[in-house]
Every structure is written in structure tokens, then in C-alpha cells.
């Protein structure tokens, strides 16, 4: 039935979805998307998916976290379903494939099974997780963390986006706009536990392309910790206030980041330390900044290193800051995970059956799969990213690479679903 995967149908759908929130990157040929979660564009894209899924008889449902599910029945309803999926939201300067390909590939797999007239014993469900990126509302993976019981959904309600919109209100707006779609219970302990979960995703790194490979059999995901740091000083006149008495939040941010660079220095270039979102107040050129808020994204595959370095962040900042008040809040902590041989084995066998060059590969990016691991056997499929570029409109994978990924996905799902 992998022969029923249609490269043209999958690519056509991806390009149609890429029109929603379309943006152009640094070069005219870099066509990306800015499609935040829980937005009108997100709902428009979801309606496209709903139409395509209903056309092959899938049942559609949405849970209280606005995770969107498409279900293809199996021959034995008493068996737990196999789950596949990814996310439809993008970074503000996102690409046309991060997340959304995994959802479209899951639909392509269901269409291939439908076209081939293949019945699986287990139902297969496709999910579009809410807010994987954390681009609009920090942190990411709020949909899969709610579904898996990792975090109580209400814990996210007070998060504000850059325009001051509450997550809880944006979620309510999404659920109201999709009131016509049947509801389903949140998953995890309270709901139906899937038999297995497979997520197809672009690699977002350079390895598959550099090694001339077609498929990554993802072995696991490194750990991530996110922090928000707030420095509070005193504003003053840039022309009249002597330097010695200032409580300059920007200068203290520089001191703090310099000290954090030393804390996280790693000659092996394994650790990932990123400061990329900075808010300054009053943000005028001739008033000393009295408040700075900046984010920290810290990652490492070894839980002990992640713990040691992450736990040292607050003290490092307090020691480095000279004049300002310091507040450090940790708002995301995803432990490193190792995927289950039941799924990695199915993916490797599927790639081999398709005659595709493949290897085991860890993920540097986090994914919703990270939060499904404690619920059921979980794994992922990677396809190459051109130049390893992602979170950038220049992100690209070819129609053929994505079709090969969909063929491996449908084979993996069919074998796991019997
Ligand atoms: O940041 C990440 O790792 C994911 O791509 N959102
Ligand atoms: Mn992603
Ligand atoms: Mn991403």
C-alpha cells in the first residue's frame, strides 16, 4: 500500500497550506510561513485538513486542549489505536515543512490505506497538537503536555502572548470557532492510551543530507530547559545621569549573558545555549533601561549535564548582575527521551522495505513525541532538510524526500496497526 502514496497529492496539500500565513525570507525564493497557534490562520489550515480527512471517511474530533484528531477505523474496535501526528503551528519566521509535514504525511498515509483498500486491525488516529512551537505562547508543547497529563491544562491559561492575549482566551476562541466538531476526552491517563505513536518530521539538521541518506530512524530527543529572566533597575536620563550611579538593566543583562556563556561553554559543541527573545523597557534611546526580560533555551542529550547547568543558571546570573533586581522563572523542562524499539524497529524495517538509505539519529529539536513517551511506545521518522536549515523561510525538503518519508510512515503504521 505504500505504492498508493501520492507525491503530487502530498506536495499539493503542503503548498496549499503554505499559502496560509505565507511570508518571504531573506531571498525571494525563500518562501516560509508565519502561522501562530490558536489564530485565524491556524483555524483556516485546520479546516482544510478536516475537509481532506472527511473525504476519506475519517471521524474528526477535538479535545479540551484543542488537539485535533482524525480517526480511520480498524477492523477490531476493541484494540487501542495507533497514533501518528505532529503540529500545524509555525515559528514567526517559520518554514513550510516543520510540523505541518508530519500532519500532512499522516493524512497521506491514511489516504494511501484508503486508496489501497487496506483494512488494519487497529484504528489509526492522526493528531495535530496545539502550540508545539511556543512561538506565540511560551512554552511549546502545551497541547501534548495537556493531553499526556504532564501538566494540568489550566496551568497554561494565564500565559500572555506579545499582544497581551491570554492563552486561556485564545484556546476558548478556538474551541468556540470549532464548536461544530465533536469533542473527545483529553488523552493520557483519563482517555484511551494508544498502542504506539509515530511522528514524521523534517530533520531540521544537516546529517541526513551530508551522509546522502533518505530516512532518519530517530533514536531519541535531547532534553530542553527554558527560563525567563527579569532584571529590574532604574530608568534615568542618558545625558545627565552619571554612569557610576546607574542601575542599568541592559548593562546587567550583558554581564549576565557573559557569565552564562562561560557557564555553558562546551568545547565539544554538544550543549545548546540560546538567548533570542529580549524585551527592554522603556526601550527609548535616551532613557536608561530599567527593565529587561530575556529568554534562555538550554539543551543537552545528557540529563545530568542539563540538570547541573540548568540548576546553576540563577546563581550565575545573581553573581554577575551588579545593580538590578533579579527574577528567574523556569517555564519548560523536557527530559531527554529514548524511543521504543517496537517503533524504531518498525521504522527501520519500513525504510529497508522501501529500499531507502537510513540510519539511527538523535533529535536536537524537541517534539510532541517527547511527551508521548511516558504514555506509550513512541518513535519518529526524519527526512532530510536542505542545508539543515529550519525555523527559517529557507527551510526545504524535496517532494520526493517527503514522499519517501510518507511511504515509510504508512508502512510503519500498517505494521503497528496489524
Ligand atoms: O524548538 C524546537 O526544538 C522545536 O522545533 N519547536
Ligand atoms: Mn516541529
Ligand atoms: Mn519548530
Short mmCIF file of C-alpha atoms and ligand atoms in Angstrom, two decimals:
data_model
loop_
_atom_site.label_atom_id
_atom_site.label_comp_id
_atom_site.label_asym_id
_atom_site.label_seq_id
_atom_site.Cartn_x
_atom_site.Cartn_y
_atom_site.Cartn_z
CA UNK A 1 0.00 0.00 0.00
CA UNK A 2 2.99 2.34 0.12
CA UNK A 3 2.60 2.41 -3.65
CA UNK A 4 -0.62 4.32 -3.06
CA UNK A 5 1.26 7.24 -1.52
CA UNK A 6 0.93 10.14 -3.95
CA UNK A 7 3.89 12.54 -4.09
CA UNK A 8 1.78 15.08 -6.01
CA UNK A 9 -1.18 14.97 -3.63
CA UNK A 10 1.04 15.41 -0.56
CA UNK A 11 3.09 18.21 -2.13
CA UNK A 12 -0.01 19.97 -3.43
CA UNK A 13 -1.57 19.99 0.03
CA UNK A 14 1.63 21.27 1.64
CA UNK A 15 1.82 24.11 -0.87
CA UNK A 16 -1.87 24.97 -0.38
CA UNK A 17 -1.34 25.08 3.40
CA UNK A 18 1.81 27.17 2.88
CA UNK A 19 -0.34 29.91 1.35
CA UNK A 20 -1.93 30.46 4.77
CA UNK A 21 0.33 32.92 6.57
CA UNK A 22 2.81 32.95 3.68
CA UNK A 23 5.94 35.08 4.17
CA UNK A 24 9.10 35.67 2.14
CA UNK A 25 12.54 35.24 3.75
CA UNK A 26 15.86 36.98 3.06
CA UNK A 27 15.85 35.80 -0.58
CA UNK A 28 12.77 35.89 -2.87
CA UNK A 29 12.92 32.11 -3.29
CA UNK A 30 12.74 31.58 0.48
CA UNK A 31 9.00 31.03 0.94
CA UNK A 32 8.03 30.43 4.56
CA UNK A 33 5.02 30.77 6.83
CA UNK A 34 4.05 32.69 9.92
CA UNK A 35 1.08 30.71 11.23
CA UNK A 36 0.83 31.03 15.03
CA UNK A 37 -1.19 28.54 17.09
CA UNK A 38 -4.80 29.41 18.01
CA UNK A 39 -5.02 32.04 15.27
CA UNK A 40 -7.40 32.60 12.35
CA UNK A 41 -4.72 31.19 10.02
CA UNK A 42 -4.37 28.12 12.21
CA UNK A 43 -8.16 27.57 12.07
CA UNK A 44 -8.17 28.04 8.29
CA UNK A 45 -5.45 25.39 7.91
CA UNK A 46 -7.31 23.04 10.25
CA UNK A 47 -10.48 23.39 8.15
CA UNK A 48 -8.51 22.34 5.05
CA UNK A 49 -7.26 19.24 6.88
CA UNK A 50 -10.77 18.45 8.16
CA UNK A 51 -12.18 18.58 4.63
CA UNK A 52 -9.48 16.32 3.20
CA UNK A 53 -9.81 13.82 6.08
CA UNK A 54 -13.60 13.66 5.91
CA UNK A 55 -13.34 12.97 2.18
CA UNK A 56 -11.85 9.55 3.02
CA UNK A 57 -14.34 8.88 5.82
CA UNK A 58 -12.24 9.85 8.84
CA UNK A 59 -14.06 10.86 12.02
CA UNK A 60 -12.90 14.25 13.30
CA UNK A 61 -12.75 15.31 16.96
CA UNK A 62 -11.09 17.91 19.14
CA UNK A 63 -10.14 17.77 22.83
CA UNK A 64 -10.16 20.44 25.53
CA UNK A 65 -6.59 21.45 24.64
CA UNK A 66 -7.72 21.97 21.01
CA UNK A 67 -5.66 18.99 19.84
CA UNK A 68 -7.35 17.94 16.58
CA UNK A 69 -7.83 14.23 15.81
CA UNK A 70 -8.69 12.33 12.64
CA UNK A 71 -9.60 8.64 13.08
CA UNK A 72 -9.66 5.81 10.50
CA UNK A 73 -11.48 2.83 11.98
CA UNK A 74 -9.84 -0.58 12.30
CA UNK A 75 -11.47 -3.99 11.99
CA UNK A 76 -11.26 -4.64 15.74
CA UNK A 77 -12.67 -1.67 17.71
CA UNK A 78 -11.68 -3.30 21.00
CA UNK A 79 -7.98 -2.68 20.26
CA UNK A 80 -6.16 0.52 21.20
CA UNK A 81 -5.43 2.72 18.17
CA UNK A 82 -2.06 3.56 16.67
CA UNK A 83 -1.44 7.31 16.81
CA UNK A 84 0.55 9.49 14.43
CA UNK A 85 0.80 13.25 14.07
CA UNK A 86 2.75 16.43 14.65
CA UNK A 87 1.94 20.16 14.86
CA UNK A 88 0.46 22.75 12.45
CA UNK A 89 1.68 25.92 14.15
CA UNK A 90 4.87 27.61 12.96
CA UNK A 91 7.59 29.88 14.22
CA UNK A 92 7.13 33.59 13.32
CA UNK A 93 9.81 33.14 10.62
CA UNK A 94 8.94 29.51 10.01
CA UNK A 95 9.34 27.16 7.09
CA UNK A 96 6.74 25.30 5.01
CA UNK A 97 7.55 21.87 6.45
CA UNK A 98 8.36 21.98 10.21
CA UNK A 99 5.48 20.19 11.94
CA UNK A 100 2.92 20.52 9.17
CA UNK A 101 4.60 17.86 7.01
CA UNK A 102 4.11 15.28 9.79
CA UNK A 103 0.38 16.05 9.86
CA UNK A 104 0.04 16.01 6.06
CA UNK A 105 2.15 12.83 5.85
CA UNK A 106 -0.17 11.20 8.38
CA UNK A 107 -3.12 12.15 6.16
CA UNK A 108 -1.25 10.87 3.10
CA UNK A 109 -0.76 7.54 4.91
CA UNK A 110 -4.49 7.34 5.67
CA UNK A 111 -5.30 8.21 2.04
CA UNK A 112 -2.88 5.54 0.81
CA UNK A 113 -4.52 2.90 3.01
CA UNK A 114 -7.94 4.08 1.82
CA UNK A 115 -6.93 4.06 -1.87
CA UNK A 116 -5.36 0.61 -1.49
CA UNK A 117 -8.46 -0.69 0.29
CA UNK A 118 -6.31 -1.89 3.19
CA UNK A 119 -8.04 -2.62 6.50
CA UNK A 120 -5.90 -2.52 9.64
CA UNK A 121 -6.91 -4.36 12.83
CA UNK A 122 -6.25 -1.31 14.98
CA UNK A 123 -7.75 2.09 14.22
CA UNK A 124 -5.21 4.71 13.17
CA UNK A 125 -5.56 8.20 14.59
CA UNK A 126 -3.85 11.33 13.30
CA UNK A 127 -3.37 14.26 15.69
CA UNK A 128 -2.46 17.92 15.16
CA UNK A 129 -1.04 19.03 18.54
CA UNK A 130 -1.76 22.55 19.82
CA UNK A 131 1.14 25.01 20.17
CA UNK A 132 4.20 22.82 19.74
CA UNK A 133 6.43 25.76 18.84
CA UNK A 134 5.99 28.07 21.83
CA UNK A 135 6.49 30.94 19.39
CA UNK A 136 3.35 32.85 20.33
CA UNK A 137 2.70 31.37 23.80
CA UNK A 138 5.68 30.13 25.83
CA UNK A 139 6.41 27.29 26.38
CA UNK A 140 5.81 24.97 23.45
CA UNK A 141 4.12 21.56 23.53
CA UNK A 142 1.22 22.84 25.66
CA UNK A 143 -1.20 20.63 23.68
CA UNK A 144 0.76 17.40 24.11
CA UNK A 145 1.66 18.26 27.73
CA UNK A 146 -2.06 18.71 28.47
CA UNK A 147 -3.03 15.52 26.60
CA UNK A 148 -0.38 13.36 28.31
CA UNK A 149 -1.12 14.57 31.84
CA UNK A 150 2.40 16.02 32.10
CA UNK A 151 0.85 19.39 33.02
CA UNK A 152 -2.66 20.40 34.10
CA UNK A 153 -4.19 22.31 31.15
CA UNK A 154 -5.30 25.18 33.41
CA UNK A 155 -1.63 25.87 34.23
CA UNK A 156 -1.23 27.43 30.78
CA UNK A 157 -4.31 29.69 30.86
CA UNK A 158 -2.52 32.79 32.19
CA UNK A 159 0.33 32.79 29.64
CA UNK A 160 0.33 36.04 27.64
CA UNK A 161 1.34 36.41 24.00
CA UNK A 162 3.29 39.51 22.85
CA UNK A 163 -0.02 41.36 22.37
CA UNK A 164 -1.18 40.52 25.89
CA UNK A 165 -3.71 37.89 24.83
CA UNK A 166 -4.22 35.12 27.45
CA UNK A 167 -3.66 31.51 26.31
CA UNK A 168 -6.93 30.50 28.00
CA UNK A 169 -8.85 33.09 25.97
CA UNK A 170 -7.20 32.12 22.69
CA UNK A 171 -7.99 28.47 23.44
CA UNK A 172 -11.62 29.28 24.23
CA UNK A 173 -11.87 31.23 20.97
CA UNK A 174 -10.50 28.26 19.02
CA UNK A 175 -12.90 25.79 20.68
CA UNK A 176 -15.84 28.13 20.06
CA UNK A 177 -14.90 28.51 16.39
CA UNK A 178 -14.81 24.70 16.14
CA UNK A 179 -18.00 24.08 18.15
CA UNK A 180 -19.32 22.04 15.20
CA UNK A 181 -16.57 19.45 15.68
CA UNK A 182 -17.29 16.56 18.09
CA UNK A 183 -15.45 16.70 21.41
CA UNK A 184 -13.27 13.96 22.86
CA UNK A 185 -11.74 13.44 26.31
CA UNK A 186 -8.17 14.53 26.91
CA UNK A 187 -5.89 11.51 26.38
CA UNK A 188 -3.29 10.08 28.67
CA UNK A 189 -4.40 8.58 31.99
CA UNK A 190 -8.02 9.70 31.58
CA UNK A 191 -8.53 8.75 27.96
CA UNK A 192 -7.64 5.99 25.52
CA UNK A 193 -3.94 5.04 25.64
CA UNK A 194 -2.61 4.47 22.11
CA UNK A 195 -0.85 1.21 21.24
CA UNK A 196 2.05 3.22 19.76
CA UNK A 197 2.86 6.71 18.42
CA UNK A 198 4.93 7.53 15.31
CA UNK A 199 5.74 11.13 14.37
CA UNK A 200 7.09 12.07 10.95
CA UNK A 201 9.14 15.29 10.95
CA UNK A 202 11.86 17.00 8.91
CA UNK A 203 15.32 16.57 10.47
CA UNK A 204 15.97 20.30 10.84
CA UNK A 205 19.67 19.39 10.90
CA UNK A 206 22.40 18.62 8.33
CA UNK A 207 23.22 14.94 8.93
CA UNK A 208 20.94 13.03 6.52
CA UNK A 209 21.82 15.32 3.62
CA UNK A 210 25.55 15.29 4.45
CA UNK A 211 25.61 11.49 4.57
CA UNK A 212 23.42 11.03 1.49
CA UNK A 213 20.67 9.30 3.46
CA UNK A 214 16.92 9.27 2.89
CA UNK A 215 15.48 8.43 6.32
CA UNK A 216 16.44 9.07 9.95
CA UNK A 217 15.27 6.37 12.37
CA UNK A 218 15.12 8.73 15.32
CA UNK A 219 16.66 7.18 18.46
CA UNK A 220 15.55 9.83 20.93
CA UNK A 221 15.34 13.55 21.74
CA UNK A 222 17.73 15.65 23.81
CA UNK A 223 16.49 17.47 26.90
CA UNK A 224 15.43 21.13 26.93
CA UNK A 225 15.04 23.70 29.70
CA UNK A 226 13.57 27.19 29.13
CA UNK A 227 13.92 30.13 31.52
CA UNK A 228 12.67 33.72 31.56
CA UNK A 229 14.95 36.21 33.34
CA UNK A 230 13.72 39.62 34.51
CA UNK A 231 16.21 42.33 35.57
CA UNK A 232 14.81 45.41 37.32
CA UNK A 233 16.85 48.61 37.68
CA UNK A 234 16.05 52.32 37.45
CA UNK A 235 15.46 54.47 34.40
CA UNK A 236 17.43 57.71 34.09
CA UNK A 237 18.40 60.44 31.64
CA UNK A 238 21.02 59.18 29.16
CA UNK A 239 22.64 62.61 29.10
CA UNK A 240 22.65 63.73 32.68
CA UNK A 241 22.79 60.58 34.84
CA UNK A 242 26.40 59.72 35.78
CA UNK A 243 27.35 56.13 34.91
CA UNK A 244 28.53 55.30 38.40
CA UNK A 245 25.11 55.60 39.98
CA UNK A 246 23.07 53.91 37.28
CA UNK A 247 21.00 50.73 37.70
CA UNK A 248 21.09 49.91 34.02
CA UNK A 249 19.17 46.71 33.18
CA UNK A 250 20.78 46.37 29.73
CA UNK A 251 24.31 46.58 31.12
CA UNK A 252 23.41 43.98 33.74
CA UNK A 253 21.93 41.74 31.04
CA UNK A 254 25.25 41.90 29.22
CA UNK A 255 27.03 40.90 32.44
CA UNK A 256 24.60 38.04 32.99
CA UNK A 257 24.83 36.66 29.45
CA UNK A 258 28.63 36.89 29.51
CA UNK A 259 28.67 34.83 32.71
CA UNK A 260 26.15 32.33 31.25
CA UNK A 261 28.35 31.93 28.16
CA UNK A 262 31.19 30.90 30.48
CA UNK A 263 28.91 28.53 32.43
CA UNK A 264 27.70 26.79 29.27
CA UNK A 265 30.96 26.80 27.27
CA UNK A 266 31.41 23.33 25.70
CA UNK A 267 34.44 22.52 23.51
CA UNK A 268 32.57 19.51 22.09
CA UNK A 269 29.77 21.83 20.87
CA UNK A 270 27.13 19.46 22.23
CA UNK A 271 25.41 21.82 24.68
CA UNK A 272 22.98 24.33 23.15
CA UNK A 273 22.58 27.74 24.86
CA UNK A 274 20.45 30.43 23.18
CA UNK A 275 19.19 33.87 24.19
CA UNK A 276 16.88 35.05 21.42
CA UNK A 277 13.94 36.97 22.87
CA UNK A 278 14.77 40.24 24.64
CA UNK A 279 12.30 42.87 25.84
CA UNK A 280 13.66 46.22 27.06
CA UNK A 281 11.76 48.98 28.86
CA UNK A 282 11.26 51.84 28.37
CA UNK A 283 13.00 50.95 25.07
CA UNK A 284 13.98 54.51 24.10
CA UNK A 285 17.47 55.51 23.07
CA UNK A 286 17.92 58.27 25.62
CA UNK A 287 16.49 56.73 28.80
CA UNK A 288 18.50 54.16 30.75
CA UNK A 289 16.66 50.80 30.70
CA UNK A 290 15.00 49.97 34.00
CA UNK A 291 13.69 46.56 32.97
CA UNK A 292 14.94 43.78 30.74
CA UNK A 293 13.28 40.42 30.19
CA UNK A 294 15.22 37.78 28.24
CA UNK A 295 14.73 34.09 27.49
CA UNK A 296 17.12 31.17 27.87
CA UNK A 297 16.86 27.99 25.81
CA UNK A 298 19.26 25.34 27.21
CA UNK A 299 19.60 21.84 25.70
CA UNK A 300 21.72 18.72 26.13
CA UNK A 301 21.28 14.99 25.48
CA UNK A 302 22.63 14.07 28.97
CA UNK A 303 20.10 14.60 31.78
CA UNK A 304 22.91 15.07 34.35
CA UNK A 305 24.53 17.90 32.36
CA UNK A 306 21.13 19.51 31.73
CA UNK A 307 20.40 19.37 35.45
CA UNK A 308 23.83 20.64 36.54
CA UNK A 309 23.99 23.55 34.10
CA UNK A 310 20.30 24.44 34.35
CA UNK A 311 20.38 24.44 38.14
CA UNK A 312 23.38 26.81 38.09
CA UNK A 313 21.72 29.44 35.89
CA UNK A 314 20.05 31.53 38.60
CA UNK A 315 23.13 31.72 40.86
CA UNK A 316 25.33 32.57 37.88
CA UNK A 317 23.05 35.48 36.96
CA UNK A 318 22.81 36.76 40.55
CA UNK A 319 26.61 36.69 40.91
CA UNK A 320 27.12 38.56 37.63
CA UNK A 321 24.46 41.27 37.98
CA UNK A 322 25.79 44.44 39.62
CA UNK A 323 22.85 46.76 40.29
CA UNK A 324 19.48 45.27 39.31
CA UNK A 325 16.90 43.05 40.94
CA UNK A 326 16.85 39.52 39.50
CA UNK A 327 13.93 37.14 38.92
CA UNK A 328 14.46 33.80 37.15
CA UNK A 329 11.50 31.61 36.18
CA UNK A 330 11.81 28.14 34.62
CA UNK A 331 8.90 27.60 32.24
CA UNK A 332 9.78 24.42 30.35
CA UNK A 333 11.66 21.26 31.30
CA UNK A 334 11.63 18.36 28.85
CA UNK A 335 13.85 15.46 29.93
CA UNK A 336 15.91 13.59 27.30
CA UNK A 337 13.98 10.57 25.97
CA UNK A 338 14.95 7.33 24.22
CA UNK A 339 12.44 5.88 21.74
CA UNK A 340 10.98 2.37 21.99
CA UNK A 341 12.42 -0.50 19.89
CA UNK A 342 8.87 -1.52 18.94
CA UNK A 343 8.59 1.71 16.96
CA UNK A 344 12.20 2.30 15.93
CA UNK A 345 12.24 -1.30 14.69
CA UNK A 346 9.07 -0.78 12.65
CA UNK A 347 10.51 2.41 11.13
CA UNK A 348 13.86 0.78 10.26
CA UNK A 349 12.10 -2.24 8.71
CA UNK A 350 9.83 0.07 6.70
CA UNK A 351 12.80 2.09 5.39
CA UNK A 352 14.60 -1.12 4.43
CA UNK A 353 11.49 -2.50 2.69
CA UNK A 354 11.33 0.71 0.67
CA UNK A 355 15.00 0.33 -0.27
CA UNK A 356 15.83 3.63 1.41
CA UNK A 357 19.23 4.55 2.91
CA UNK A 358 18.67 5.11 6.62
CA UNK A 359 20.42 5.36 10.00
CA UNK A 360 19.63 5.91 13.65
CA UNK A 361 19.77 9.60 14.57
CA UNK A 362 19.03 11.62 17.75
CA UNK A 363 16.88 14.75 17.56
CA UNK A 364 18.29 18.13 18.55
CA UNK A 365 14.86 19.73 18.25
CA UNK A 366 12.17 18.88 20.79
CA UNK A 367 8.88 17.43 19.59
CA UNK A 368 5.47 16.47 20.95
CA UNK A 369 6.72 12.88 20.79
CA UNK A 370 8.84 13.75 23.87
CA UNK A 371 5.64 13.93 25.96
CA UNK A 372 4.04 10.83 24.44
CA UNK A 373 6.98 8.62 25.52
CA UNK A 374 5.65 8.08 29.07
CA UNK A 375 2.21 7.12 27.67
CA UNK A 376 3.04 4.50 25.01
CA UNK A 377 5.85 3.15 22.77
CA UNK A 378 6.95 6.14 20.68
CA UNK A 379 9.26 6.87 17.76
CA UNK A 380 9.91 9.30 14.92
CA UNK A 381 10.83 9.35 11.24
CA UNK A 382 13.11 12.07 9.83
CA UNK A 383 13.57 13.16 6.22
CA UNK A 384 16.47 15.40 5.09
CA UNK A 385 16.42 19.19 5.43
CA UNK A 386 18.33 21.15 2.79
CA UNK A 387 21.44 22.57 4.43
CA UNK A 388 20.00 21.57 7.80
CA UNK A 389 18.06 24.83 7.76
CA UNK A 390 14.86 25.23 9.80
CA UNK A 391 12.97 27.91 11.75
CA UNK A 392 13.72 29.94 8.65
CA UNK A 393 11.74 30.50 5.40
CA UNK A 394 14.64 28.86 3.54
CA UNK A 395 13.66 25.50 5.10
CA UNK A 396 13.23 22.95 2.29
CA UNK A 397 12.76 19.25 1.57
CA UNK A 398 12.01 17.90 -1.91
CA UNK A 399 8.66 16.37 -2.94
CA UNK A 400 10.49 13.07 -3.44
CA UNK A 401 12.10 13.11 0.00
CA UNK A 402 8.74 13.85 1.62
CA UNK A 403 7.00 11.12 -0.39
CA UNK A 404 9.66 8.60 0.70
CA UNK A 405 9.00 9.67 4.28
CA UNK A 406 5.26 9.16 3.81
CA UNK A 407 5.87 5.66 2.36
CA UNK A 408 7.93 4.75 5.43
CA UNK A 409 5.22 6.20 7.65
CA UNK A 410 2.38 4.24 6.06
CA UNK A 411 4.38 1.02 6.23
CA UNK A 412 5.25 1.68 9.89
CA UNK A 413 1.63 2.45 10.78
CA UNK A 414 0.31 -0.58 8.89
CA UNK A 415 2.74 -2.90 10.66
CA UNK A 416 2.00 -1.41 14.11
CA UNK A 417 -1.77 -1.44 13.43
CA UNK A 418 -1.74 -5.01 12.12
O1 LIG B 1 12.40 24.37 19.42
C1 LIG B 1 12.25 23.24 18.99
O2 LIG B 1 13.06 22.37 19.20
C2 LIG B 1 11.03 22.88 18.17
O3 LIG B 1 11.38 22.95 16.82
N1 LIG B 1 9.92 23.74 18.43
MN1 LIG B 2 8.49 20.92 14.77
MN1 LIG B 3 9.91 24.00 15.20
#
